mmCIF file of C-alpha atoms and ligand atoms in Angstrom:
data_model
loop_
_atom_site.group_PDB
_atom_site.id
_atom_site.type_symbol
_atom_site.label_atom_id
_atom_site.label_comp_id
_atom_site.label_asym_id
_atom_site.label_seq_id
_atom_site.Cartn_x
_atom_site.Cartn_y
_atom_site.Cartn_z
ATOM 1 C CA UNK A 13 7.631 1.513 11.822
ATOM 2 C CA UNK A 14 6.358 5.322 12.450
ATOM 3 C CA UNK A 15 7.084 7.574 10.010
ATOM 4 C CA UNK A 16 9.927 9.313 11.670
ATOM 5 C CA UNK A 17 11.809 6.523 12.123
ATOM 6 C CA UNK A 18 11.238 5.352 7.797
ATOM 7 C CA UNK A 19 12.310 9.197 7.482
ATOM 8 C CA UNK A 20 15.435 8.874 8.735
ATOM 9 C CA UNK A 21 15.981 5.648 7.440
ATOM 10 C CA UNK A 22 15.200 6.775 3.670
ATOM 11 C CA UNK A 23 16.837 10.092 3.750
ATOM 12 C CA UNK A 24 19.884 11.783 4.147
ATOM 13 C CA UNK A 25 18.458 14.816 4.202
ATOM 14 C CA UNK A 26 17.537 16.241 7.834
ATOM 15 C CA UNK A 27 15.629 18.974 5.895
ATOM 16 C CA UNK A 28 13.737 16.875 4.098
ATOM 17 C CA UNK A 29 13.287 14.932 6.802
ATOM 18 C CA UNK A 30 11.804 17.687 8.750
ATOM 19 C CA UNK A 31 9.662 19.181 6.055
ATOM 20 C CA UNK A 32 7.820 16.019 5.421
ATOM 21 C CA UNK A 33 6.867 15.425 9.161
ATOM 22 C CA UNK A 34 5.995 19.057 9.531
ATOM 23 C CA UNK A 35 3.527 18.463 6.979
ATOM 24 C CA UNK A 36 2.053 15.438 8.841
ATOM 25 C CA UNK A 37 1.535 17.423 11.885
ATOM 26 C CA UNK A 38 -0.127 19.960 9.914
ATOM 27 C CA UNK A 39 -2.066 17.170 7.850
ATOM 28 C CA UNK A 40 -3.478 15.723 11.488
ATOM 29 C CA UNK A 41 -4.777 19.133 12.286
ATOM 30 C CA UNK A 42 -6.654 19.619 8.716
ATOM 31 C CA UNK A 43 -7.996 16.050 9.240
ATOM 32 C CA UNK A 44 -9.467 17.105 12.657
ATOM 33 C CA UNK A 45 -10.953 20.213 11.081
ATOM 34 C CA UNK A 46 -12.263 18.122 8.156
ATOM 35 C CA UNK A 47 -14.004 15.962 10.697
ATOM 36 C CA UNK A 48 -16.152 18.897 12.386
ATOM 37 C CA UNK A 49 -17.749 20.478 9.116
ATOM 38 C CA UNK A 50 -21.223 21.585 9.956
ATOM 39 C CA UNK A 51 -20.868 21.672 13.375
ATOM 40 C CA UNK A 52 -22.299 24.244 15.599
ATOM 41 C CA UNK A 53 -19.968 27.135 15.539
ATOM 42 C CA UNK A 54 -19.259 27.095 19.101
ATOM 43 C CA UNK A 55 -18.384 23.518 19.337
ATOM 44 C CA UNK A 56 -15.722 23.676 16.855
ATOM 45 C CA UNK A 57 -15.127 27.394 16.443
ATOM 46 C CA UNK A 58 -14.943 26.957 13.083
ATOM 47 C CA UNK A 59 -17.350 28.320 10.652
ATOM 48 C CA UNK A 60 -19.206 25.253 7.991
ATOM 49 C CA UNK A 61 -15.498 24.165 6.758
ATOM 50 C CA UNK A 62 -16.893 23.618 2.956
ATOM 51 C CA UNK A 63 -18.858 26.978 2.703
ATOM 52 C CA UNK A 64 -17.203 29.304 0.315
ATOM 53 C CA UNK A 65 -15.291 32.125 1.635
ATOM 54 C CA UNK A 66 -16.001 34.512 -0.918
ATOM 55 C CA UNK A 67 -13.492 34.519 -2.430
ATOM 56 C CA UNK A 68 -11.710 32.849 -5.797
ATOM 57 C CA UNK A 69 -8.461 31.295 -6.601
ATOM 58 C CA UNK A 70 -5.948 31.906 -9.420
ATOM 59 C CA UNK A 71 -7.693 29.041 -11.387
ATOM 60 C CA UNK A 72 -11.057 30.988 -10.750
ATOM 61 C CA UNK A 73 -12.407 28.214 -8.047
ATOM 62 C CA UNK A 74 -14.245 29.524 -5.098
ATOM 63 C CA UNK A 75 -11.852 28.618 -2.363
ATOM 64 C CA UNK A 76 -13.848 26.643 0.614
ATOM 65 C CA UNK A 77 -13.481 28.130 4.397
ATOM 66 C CA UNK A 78 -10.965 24.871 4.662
ATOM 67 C CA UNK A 79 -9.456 25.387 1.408
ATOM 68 C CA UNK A 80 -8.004 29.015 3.217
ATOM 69 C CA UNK A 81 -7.594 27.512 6.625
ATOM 70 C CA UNK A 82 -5.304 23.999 5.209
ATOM 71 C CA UNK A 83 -3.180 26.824 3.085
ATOM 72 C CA UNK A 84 -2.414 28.196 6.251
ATOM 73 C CA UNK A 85 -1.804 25.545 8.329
ATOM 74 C CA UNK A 86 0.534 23.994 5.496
ATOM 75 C CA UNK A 87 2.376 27.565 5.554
ATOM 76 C CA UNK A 88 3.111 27.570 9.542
ATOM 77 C CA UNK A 89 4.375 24.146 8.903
ATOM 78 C CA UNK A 90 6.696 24.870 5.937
ATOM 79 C CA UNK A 91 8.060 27.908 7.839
ATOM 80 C CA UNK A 92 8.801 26.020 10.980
ATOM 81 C CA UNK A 93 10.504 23.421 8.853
ATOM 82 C CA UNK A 94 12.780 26.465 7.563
ATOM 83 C CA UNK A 95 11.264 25.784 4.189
ATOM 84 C CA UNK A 96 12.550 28.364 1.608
ATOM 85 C CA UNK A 97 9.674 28.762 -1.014
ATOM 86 C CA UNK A 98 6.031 27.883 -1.066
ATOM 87 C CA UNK A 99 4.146 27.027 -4.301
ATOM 88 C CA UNK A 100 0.266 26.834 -3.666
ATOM 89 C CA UNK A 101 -3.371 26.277 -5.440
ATOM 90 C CA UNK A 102 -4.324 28.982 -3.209
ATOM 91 C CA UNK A 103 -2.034 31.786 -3.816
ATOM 92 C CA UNK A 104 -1.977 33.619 -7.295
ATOM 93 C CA UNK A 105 2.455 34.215 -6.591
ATOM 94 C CA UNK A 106 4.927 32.119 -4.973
ATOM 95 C CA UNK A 107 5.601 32.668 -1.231
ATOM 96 C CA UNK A 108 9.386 33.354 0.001
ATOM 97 C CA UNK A 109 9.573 32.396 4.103
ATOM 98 C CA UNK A 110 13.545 32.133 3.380
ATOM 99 C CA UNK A 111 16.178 33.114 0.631
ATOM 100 C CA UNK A 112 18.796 30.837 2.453
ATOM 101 C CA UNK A 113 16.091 27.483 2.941
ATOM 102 C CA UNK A 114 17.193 24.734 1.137
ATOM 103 C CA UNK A 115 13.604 23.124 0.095
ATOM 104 C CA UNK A 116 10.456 24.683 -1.666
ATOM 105 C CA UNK A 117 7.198 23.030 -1.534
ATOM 106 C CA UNK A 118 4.419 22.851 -3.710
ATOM 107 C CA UNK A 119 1.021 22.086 -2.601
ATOM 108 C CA UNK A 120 -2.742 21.593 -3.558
ATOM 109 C CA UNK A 121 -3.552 21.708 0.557
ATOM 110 C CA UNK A 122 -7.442 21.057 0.605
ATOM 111 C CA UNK A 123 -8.016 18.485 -3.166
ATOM 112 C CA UNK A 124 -11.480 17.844 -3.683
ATOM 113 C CA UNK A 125 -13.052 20.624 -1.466
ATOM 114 C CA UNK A 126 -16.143 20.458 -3.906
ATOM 115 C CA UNK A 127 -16.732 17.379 -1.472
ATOM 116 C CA UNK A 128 -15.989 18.657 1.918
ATOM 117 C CA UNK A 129 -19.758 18.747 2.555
ATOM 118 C CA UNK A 130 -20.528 15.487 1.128
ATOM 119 C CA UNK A 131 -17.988 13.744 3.076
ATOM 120 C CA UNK A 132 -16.088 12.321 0.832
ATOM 121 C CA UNK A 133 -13.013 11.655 0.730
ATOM 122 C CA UNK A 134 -10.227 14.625 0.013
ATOM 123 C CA UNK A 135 -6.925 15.356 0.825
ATOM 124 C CA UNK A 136 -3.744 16.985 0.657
ATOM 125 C CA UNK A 137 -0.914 16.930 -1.931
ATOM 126 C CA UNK A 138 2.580 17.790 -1.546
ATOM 127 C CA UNK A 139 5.854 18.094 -4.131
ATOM 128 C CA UNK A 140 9.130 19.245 -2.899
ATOM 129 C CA UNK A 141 12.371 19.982 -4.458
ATOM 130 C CA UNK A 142 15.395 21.808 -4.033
ATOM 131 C CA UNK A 143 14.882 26.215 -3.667
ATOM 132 C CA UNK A 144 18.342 26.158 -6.292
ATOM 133 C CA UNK A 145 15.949 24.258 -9.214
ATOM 134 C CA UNK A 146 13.661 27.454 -9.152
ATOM 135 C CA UNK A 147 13.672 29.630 -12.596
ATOM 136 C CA UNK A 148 12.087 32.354 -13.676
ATOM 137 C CA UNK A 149 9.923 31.841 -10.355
ATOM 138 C CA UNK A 150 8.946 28.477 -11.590
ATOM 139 C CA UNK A 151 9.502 25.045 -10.269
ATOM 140 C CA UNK A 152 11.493 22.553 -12.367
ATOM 141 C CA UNK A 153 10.511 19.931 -14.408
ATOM 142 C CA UNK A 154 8.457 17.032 -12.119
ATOM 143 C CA UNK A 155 11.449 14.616 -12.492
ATOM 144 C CA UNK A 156 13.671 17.063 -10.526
ATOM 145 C CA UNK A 157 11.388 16.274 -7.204
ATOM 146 C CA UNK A 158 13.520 14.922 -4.177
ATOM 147 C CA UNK A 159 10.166 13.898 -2.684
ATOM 148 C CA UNK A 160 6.102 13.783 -3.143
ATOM 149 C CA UNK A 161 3.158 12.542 -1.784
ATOM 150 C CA UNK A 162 -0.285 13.136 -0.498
ATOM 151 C CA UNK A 163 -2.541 12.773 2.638
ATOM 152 C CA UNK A 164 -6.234 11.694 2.527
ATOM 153 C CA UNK A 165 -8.862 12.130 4.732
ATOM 154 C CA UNK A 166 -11.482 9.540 4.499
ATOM 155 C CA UNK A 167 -12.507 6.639 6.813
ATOM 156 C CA UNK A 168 -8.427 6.679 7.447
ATOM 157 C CA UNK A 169 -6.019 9.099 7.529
ATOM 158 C CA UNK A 170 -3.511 7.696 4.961
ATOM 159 C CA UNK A 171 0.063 9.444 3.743
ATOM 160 C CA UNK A 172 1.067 8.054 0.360
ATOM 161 C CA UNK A 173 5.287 8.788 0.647
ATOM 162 C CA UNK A 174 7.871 8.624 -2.147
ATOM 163 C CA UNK A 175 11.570 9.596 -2.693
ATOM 164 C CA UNK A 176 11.398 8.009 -5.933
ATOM 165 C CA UNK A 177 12.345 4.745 -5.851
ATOM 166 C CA UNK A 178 9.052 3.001 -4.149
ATOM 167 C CA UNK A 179 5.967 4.278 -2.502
ATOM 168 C CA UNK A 180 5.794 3.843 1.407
ATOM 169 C CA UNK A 181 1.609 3.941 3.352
ATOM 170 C CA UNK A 182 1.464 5.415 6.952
ATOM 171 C CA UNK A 183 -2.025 4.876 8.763
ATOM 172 C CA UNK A 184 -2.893 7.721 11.270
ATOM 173 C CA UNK A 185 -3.245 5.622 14.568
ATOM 174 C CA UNK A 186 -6.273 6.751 17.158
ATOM 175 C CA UNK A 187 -2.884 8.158 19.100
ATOM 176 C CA UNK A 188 -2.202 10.470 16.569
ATOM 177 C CA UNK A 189 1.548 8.405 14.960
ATOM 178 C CA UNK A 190 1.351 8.251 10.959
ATOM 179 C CA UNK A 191 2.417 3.932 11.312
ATOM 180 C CA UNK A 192 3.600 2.115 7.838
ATOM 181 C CA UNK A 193 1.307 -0.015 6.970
ATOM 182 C CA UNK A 194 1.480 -3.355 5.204
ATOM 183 C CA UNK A 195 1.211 -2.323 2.146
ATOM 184 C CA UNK A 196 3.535 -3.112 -0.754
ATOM 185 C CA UNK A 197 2.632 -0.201 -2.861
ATOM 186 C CA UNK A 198 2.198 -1.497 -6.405
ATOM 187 C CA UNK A 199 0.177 -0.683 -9.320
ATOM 188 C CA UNK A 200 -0.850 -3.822 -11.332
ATOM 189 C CA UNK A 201 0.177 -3.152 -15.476
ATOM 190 C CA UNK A 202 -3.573 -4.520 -16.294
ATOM 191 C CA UNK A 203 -6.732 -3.674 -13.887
ATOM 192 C CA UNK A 204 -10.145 -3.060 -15.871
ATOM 193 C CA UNK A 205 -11.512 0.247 -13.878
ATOM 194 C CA UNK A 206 -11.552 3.640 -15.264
ATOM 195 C CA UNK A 207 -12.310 6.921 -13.676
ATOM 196 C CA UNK A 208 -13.530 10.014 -16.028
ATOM 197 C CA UNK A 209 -16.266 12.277 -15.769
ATOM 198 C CA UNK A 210 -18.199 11.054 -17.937
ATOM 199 C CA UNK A 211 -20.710 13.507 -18.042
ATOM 200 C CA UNK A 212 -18.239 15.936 -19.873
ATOM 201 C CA UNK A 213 -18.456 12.778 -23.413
ATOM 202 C CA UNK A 214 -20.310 15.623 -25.203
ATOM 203 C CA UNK A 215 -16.606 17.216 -25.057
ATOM 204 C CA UNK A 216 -13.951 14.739 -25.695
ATOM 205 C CA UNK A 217 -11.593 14.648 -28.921
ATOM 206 C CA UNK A 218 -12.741 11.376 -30.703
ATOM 207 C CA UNK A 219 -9.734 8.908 -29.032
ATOM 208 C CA UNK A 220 -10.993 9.229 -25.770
ATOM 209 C CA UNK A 221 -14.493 8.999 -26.714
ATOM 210 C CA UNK A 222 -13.857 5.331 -29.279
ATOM 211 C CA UNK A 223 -11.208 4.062 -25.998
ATOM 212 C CA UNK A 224 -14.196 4.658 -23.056
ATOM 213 C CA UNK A 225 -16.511 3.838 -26.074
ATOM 214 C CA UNK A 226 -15.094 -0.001 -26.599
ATOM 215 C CA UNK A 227 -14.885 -0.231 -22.605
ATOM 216 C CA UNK A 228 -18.546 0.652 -22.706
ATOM 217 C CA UNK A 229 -19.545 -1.098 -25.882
ATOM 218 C CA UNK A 230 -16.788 -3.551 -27.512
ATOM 219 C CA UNK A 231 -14.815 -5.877 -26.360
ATOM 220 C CA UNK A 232 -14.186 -4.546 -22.750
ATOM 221 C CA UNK A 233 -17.782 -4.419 -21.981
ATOM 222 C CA UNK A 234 -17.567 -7.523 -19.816
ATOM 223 C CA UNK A 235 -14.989 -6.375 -17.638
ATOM 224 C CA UNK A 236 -14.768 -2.921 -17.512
ATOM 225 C CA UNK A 237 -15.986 -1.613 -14.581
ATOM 226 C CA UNK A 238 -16.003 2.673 -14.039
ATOM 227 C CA UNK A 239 -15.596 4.334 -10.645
ATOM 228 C CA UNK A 240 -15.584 8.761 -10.186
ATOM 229 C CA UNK A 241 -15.020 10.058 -6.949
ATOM 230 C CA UNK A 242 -14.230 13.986 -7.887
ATOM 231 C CA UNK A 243 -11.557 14.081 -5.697
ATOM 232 C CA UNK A 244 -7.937 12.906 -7.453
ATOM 233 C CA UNK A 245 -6.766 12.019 -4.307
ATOM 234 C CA UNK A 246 -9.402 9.446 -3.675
ATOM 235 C CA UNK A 247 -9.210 8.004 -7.154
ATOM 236 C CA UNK A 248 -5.928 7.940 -6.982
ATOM 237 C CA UNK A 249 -5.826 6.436 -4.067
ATOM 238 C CA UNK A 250 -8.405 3.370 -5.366
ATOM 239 C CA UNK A 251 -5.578 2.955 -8.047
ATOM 240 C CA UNK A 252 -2.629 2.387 -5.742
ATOM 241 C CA UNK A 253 -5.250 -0.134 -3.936
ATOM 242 C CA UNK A 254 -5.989 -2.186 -6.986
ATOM 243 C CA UNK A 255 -4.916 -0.564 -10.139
ATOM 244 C CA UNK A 256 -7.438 0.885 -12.829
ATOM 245 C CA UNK A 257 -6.596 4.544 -14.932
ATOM 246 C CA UNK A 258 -7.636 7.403 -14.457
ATOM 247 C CA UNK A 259 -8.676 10.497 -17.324
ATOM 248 C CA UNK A 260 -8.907 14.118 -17.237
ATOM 249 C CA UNK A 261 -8.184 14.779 -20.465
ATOM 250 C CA UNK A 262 -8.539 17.868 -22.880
ATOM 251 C CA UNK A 263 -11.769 18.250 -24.445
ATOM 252 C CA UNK A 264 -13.246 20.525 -26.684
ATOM 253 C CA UNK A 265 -14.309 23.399 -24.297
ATOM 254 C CA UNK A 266 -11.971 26.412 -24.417
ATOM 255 C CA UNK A 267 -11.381 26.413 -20.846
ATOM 256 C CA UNK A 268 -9.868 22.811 -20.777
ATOM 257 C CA UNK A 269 -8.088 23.024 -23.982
ATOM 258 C CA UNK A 270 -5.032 21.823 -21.154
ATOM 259 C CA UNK A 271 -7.714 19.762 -19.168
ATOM 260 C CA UNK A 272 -8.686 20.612 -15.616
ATOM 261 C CA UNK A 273 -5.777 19.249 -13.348
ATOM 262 C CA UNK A 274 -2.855 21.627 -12.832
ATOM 263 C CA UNK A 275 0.566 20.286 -13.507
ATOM 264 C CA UNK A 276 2.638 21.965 -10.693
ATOM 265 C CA UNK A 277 0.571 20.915 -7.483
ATOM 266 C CA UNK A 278 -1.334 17.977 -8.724
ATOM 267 C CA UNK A 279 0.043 16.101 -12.025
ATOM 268 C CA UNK A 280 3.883 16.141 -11.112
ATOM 269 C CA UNK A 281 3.514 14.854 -7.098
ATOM 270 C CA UNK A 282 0.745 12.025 -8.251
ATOM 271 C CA UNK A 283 2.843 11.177 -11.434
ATOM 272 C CA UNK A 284 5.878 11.022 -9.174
ATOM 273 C CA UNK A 285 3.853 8.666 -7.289
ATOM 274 C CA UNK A 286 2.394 6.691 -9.987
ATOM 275 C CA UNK A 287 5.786 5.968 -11.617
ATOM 276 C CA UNK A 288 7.543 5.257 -8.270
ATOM 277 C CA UNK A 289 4.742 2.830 -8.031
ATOM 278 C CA UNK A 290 5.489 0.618 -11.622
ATOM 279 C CA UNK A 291 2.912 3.011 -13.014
ATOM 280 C CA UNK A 292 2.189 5.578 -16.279
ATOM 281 C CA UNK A 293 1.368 9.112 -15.940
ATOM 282 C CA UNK A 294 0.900 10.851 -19.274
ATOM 283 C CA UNK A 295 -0.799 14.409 -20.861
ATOM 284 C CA UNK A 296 -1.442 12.074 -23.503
ATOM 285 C CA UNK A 297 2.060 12.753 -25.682
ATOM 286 C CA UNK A 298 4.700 12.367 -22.710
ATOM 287 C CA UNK A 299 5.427 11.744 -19.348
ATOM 288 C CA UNK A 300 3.587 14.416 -17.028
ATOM 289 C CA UNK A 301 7.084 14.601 -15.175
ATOM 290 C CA UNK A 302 9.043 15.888 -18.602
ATOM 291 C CA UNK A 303 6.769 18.504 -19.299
ATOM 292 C CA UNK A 304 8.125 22.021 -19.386
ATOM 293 C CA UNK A 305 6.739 24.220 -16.290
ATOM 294 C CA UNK A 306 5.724 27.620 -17.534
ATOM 295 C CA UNK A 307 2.993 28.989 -15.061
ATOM 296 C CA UNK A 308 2.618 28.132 -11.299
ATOM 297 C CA UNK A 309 -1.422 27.186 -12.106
ATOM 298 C CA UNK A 310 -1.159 26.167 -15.849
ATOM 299 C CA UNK A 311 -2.954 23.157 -16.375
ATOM 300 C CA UNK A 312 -2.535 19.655 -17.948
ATOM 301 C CA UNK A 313 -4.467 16.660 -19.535
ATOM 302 C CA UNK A 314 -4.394 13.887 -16.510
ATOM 303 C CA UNK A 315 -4.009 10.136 -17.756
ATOM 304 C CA UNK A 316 -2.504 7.947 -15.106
ATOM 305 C CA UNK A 317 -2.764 4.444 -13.931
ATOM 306 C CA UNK A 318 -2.014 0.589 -15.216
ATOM 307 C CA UNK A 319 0.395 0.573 -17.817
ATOM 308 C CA UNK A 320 -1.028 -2.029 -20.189
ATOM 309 C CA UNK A 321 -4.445 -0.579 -19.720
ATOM 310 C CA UNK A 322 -3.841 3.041 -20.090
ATOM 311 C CA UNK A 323 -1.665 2.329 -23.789
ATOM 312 C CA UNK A 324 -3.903 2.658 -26.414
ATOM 313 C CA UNK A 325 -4.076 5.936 -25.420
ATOM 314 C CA UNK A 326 -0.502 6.691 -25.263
ATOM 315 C CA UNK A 327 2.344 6.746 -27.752
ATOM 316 C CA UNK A 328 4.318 3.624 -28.168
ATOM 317 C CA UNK A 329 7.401 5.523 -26.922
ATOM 318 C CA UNK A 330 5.514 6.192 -23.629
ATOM 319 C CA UNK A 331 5.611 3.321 -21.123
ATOM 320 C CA UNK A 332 7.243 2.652 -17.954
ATOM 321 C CA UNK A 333 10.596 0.771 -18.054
HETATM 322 P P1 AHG B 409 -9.509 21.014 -6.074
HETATM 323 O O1 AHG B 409 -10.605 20.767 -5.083
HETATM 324 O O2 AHG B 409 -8.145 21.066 -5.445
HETATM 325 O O3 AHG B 409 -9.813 22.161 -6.998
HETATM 326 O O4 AHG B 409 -9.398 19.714 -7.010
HETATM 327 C C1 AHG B 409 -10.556 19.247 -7.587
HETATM 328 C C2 AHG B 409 -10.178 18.468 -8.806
HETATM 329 C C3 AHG B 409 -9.766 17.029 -8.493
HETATM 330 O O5 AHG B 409 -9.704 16.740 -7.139
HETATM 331 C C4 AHG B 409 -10.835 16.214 -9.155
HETATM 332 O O6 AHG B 409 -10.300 15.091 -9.791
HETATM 333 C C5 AHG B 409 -11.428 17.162 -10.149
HETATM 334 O O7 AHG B 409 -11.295 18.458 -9.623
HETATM 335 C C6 AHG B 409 -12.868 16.893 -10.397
HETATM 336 O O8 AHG B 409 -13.219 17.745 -11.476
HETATM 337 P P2 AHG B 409 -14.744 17.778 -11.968
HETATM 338 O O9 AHG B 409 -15.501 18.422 -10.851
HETATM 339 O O10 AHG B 409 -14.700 18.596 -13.244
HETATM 340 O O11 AHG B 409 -15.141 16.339 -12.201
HETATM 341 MN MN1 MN B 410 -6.987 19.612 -6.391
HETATM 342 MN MN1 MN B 411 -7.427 22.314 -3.873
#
């Protein structure tokens, strides 16, 4: 099945419909892009993709050459989708394209561009839900989403898809069609791989250091295995393929007092995902997808994954039903 044809079979919404495969067009383009960092300038035209542009973000990152140039590609694709409002990583205010569209988007459009030169993967995240759920310039809480989902570029081009109910994989063919693959997308409740950084242990509050402590040193020792990409989209990714959790937490450093991971563009799509998926997706107190919005790039502690793995660190209210 192509994705076009899974659109309009899991949607009633010819907007939506439209948005989501505008974004896949613009998703094959910032793949080939992706694919010609550090070529000769006059082969590509395009300057080294991962060099910094020289300028910073709201969130005070450097934004990459292909950081700018997926932003906007991912705008020309919302506006030709008559997309109403555009929520982005890379710009400090929301964009209007349309008082009267019907859908807003947000969107982290180039994750993990700290790895664009190492070739690794990285992707692109979207979240979309209704222009009428905005407030105060905000979006709404992550459990008001109609859709989410994020490309990566690695080895494949994969689209992780969800409307809430399940999560649906489309492979980008040699021809260019996003095809499902056979992929029942489900996240295990127990897997034994983590994903931290774990050169930041200096930092953590003292449960995360005794829970990667014991899977270090006690009685997970034998089984726990750790994996850190740097790009969420690629850990992620490893966790839909065979489970595991993954941590950005808060730590003791005043600039992640709220973690690293912003909640808008990052937490609520891939904790959309995750719990469309049988998984958990927490800040550590509650749901990432019931947490109050109140600034486009305000950040969150990240804890996603396996449900039985992942609660020790979470409250006993806190787990998937
Ligand atoms: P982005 O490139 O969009 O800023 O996202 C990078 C994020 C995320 O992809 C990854 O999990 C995290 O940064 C890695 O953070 P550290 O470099 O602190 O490990
Ligand atoms: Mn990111
Ligand atoms: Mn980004």
């Amino acid at each position: 099945m192509i994705l076009n044809d899974y659109l309009l079979a899991n949607t009633a919404s010819p907007a939506l419909a439209t948005t989501i495969s505008s974004l896949a067009e613009a998703a094959i383009h910032i793949a080939d892009l992706a694919a010609q960092n550090g070529l000769p300038a006059h082969m590509s035209g395009q300057m080294s993709l991962g060099a910094v542009a020289g300028s910073v973000n709201e969130d005070g990152d450097d934004q990459k050459q292909l950081d700018i140039l997926a932003d906007r590609l991912i705008q020309a694709a919302l506006q030709d989708a008559g997309v109403g409002y555009y929520f982005s990583e890379e710009e400090a205010e929301p964009l209007c394209f349309d008082e009267a569209g019907e859908l807003a988007v947000a969107s982290d459009p180039l994750d993990g561009s700290s790895n664009i030169d190492t070739n690794a993967s990285i992707g692109t995240i979207f979240s979309i839900f209704p222009a009428d759920t905005i407030t105060d310039n905000l979006p709404p809480l992550g459990r008001e989403q109609l859709a989410a989902g994020f490309f990566i570029y690695g080895p494949q081009t994969v689209l992780l898809l969800s409307f809430g109910k399940e999560v649906a994989a489309f492979a980008l063919t040699p021809d260019k069609a996003f095809v499902k693959m056979t992929w029942d997308v489900v996240i295990p409740r127990q897997a034994s791989e983590f994903a931290i950084n774990a050169s930041n242990a200096a930092y953590w509050h003292p449960k995360i250091a005794e829970f990667i402590d014991d899977a270090i040193y006690g009685a997970g020792k034998e089984t726990s295995n750790m994996r850190w990409i740097g790009s969420l989209v690629a850990d992620a990714y490893r966790i839909f393929r065979r489970g595991g959790i993954f941590l950005y937490p808060a730590d003791s450093r005043p600039a992640y007092a709220q973690g690293r991971l912003r909640l808008v563009y990052e937490a609520n799509p891939i904790a959309f995902l995750i719990e469309a998926a049988g998984g958990v997706a927490s800040n550590g107190e509650a749901p990432i997808l019931d947490m109050a919005v109140t600034s486009l790039h305000q950040r969150t502690p990240l804890l996603f994954g396996s449900a039985d793995q992942l609660a020790p660190l979470l409250p006993s209210t806190h787990s998937p039903s």
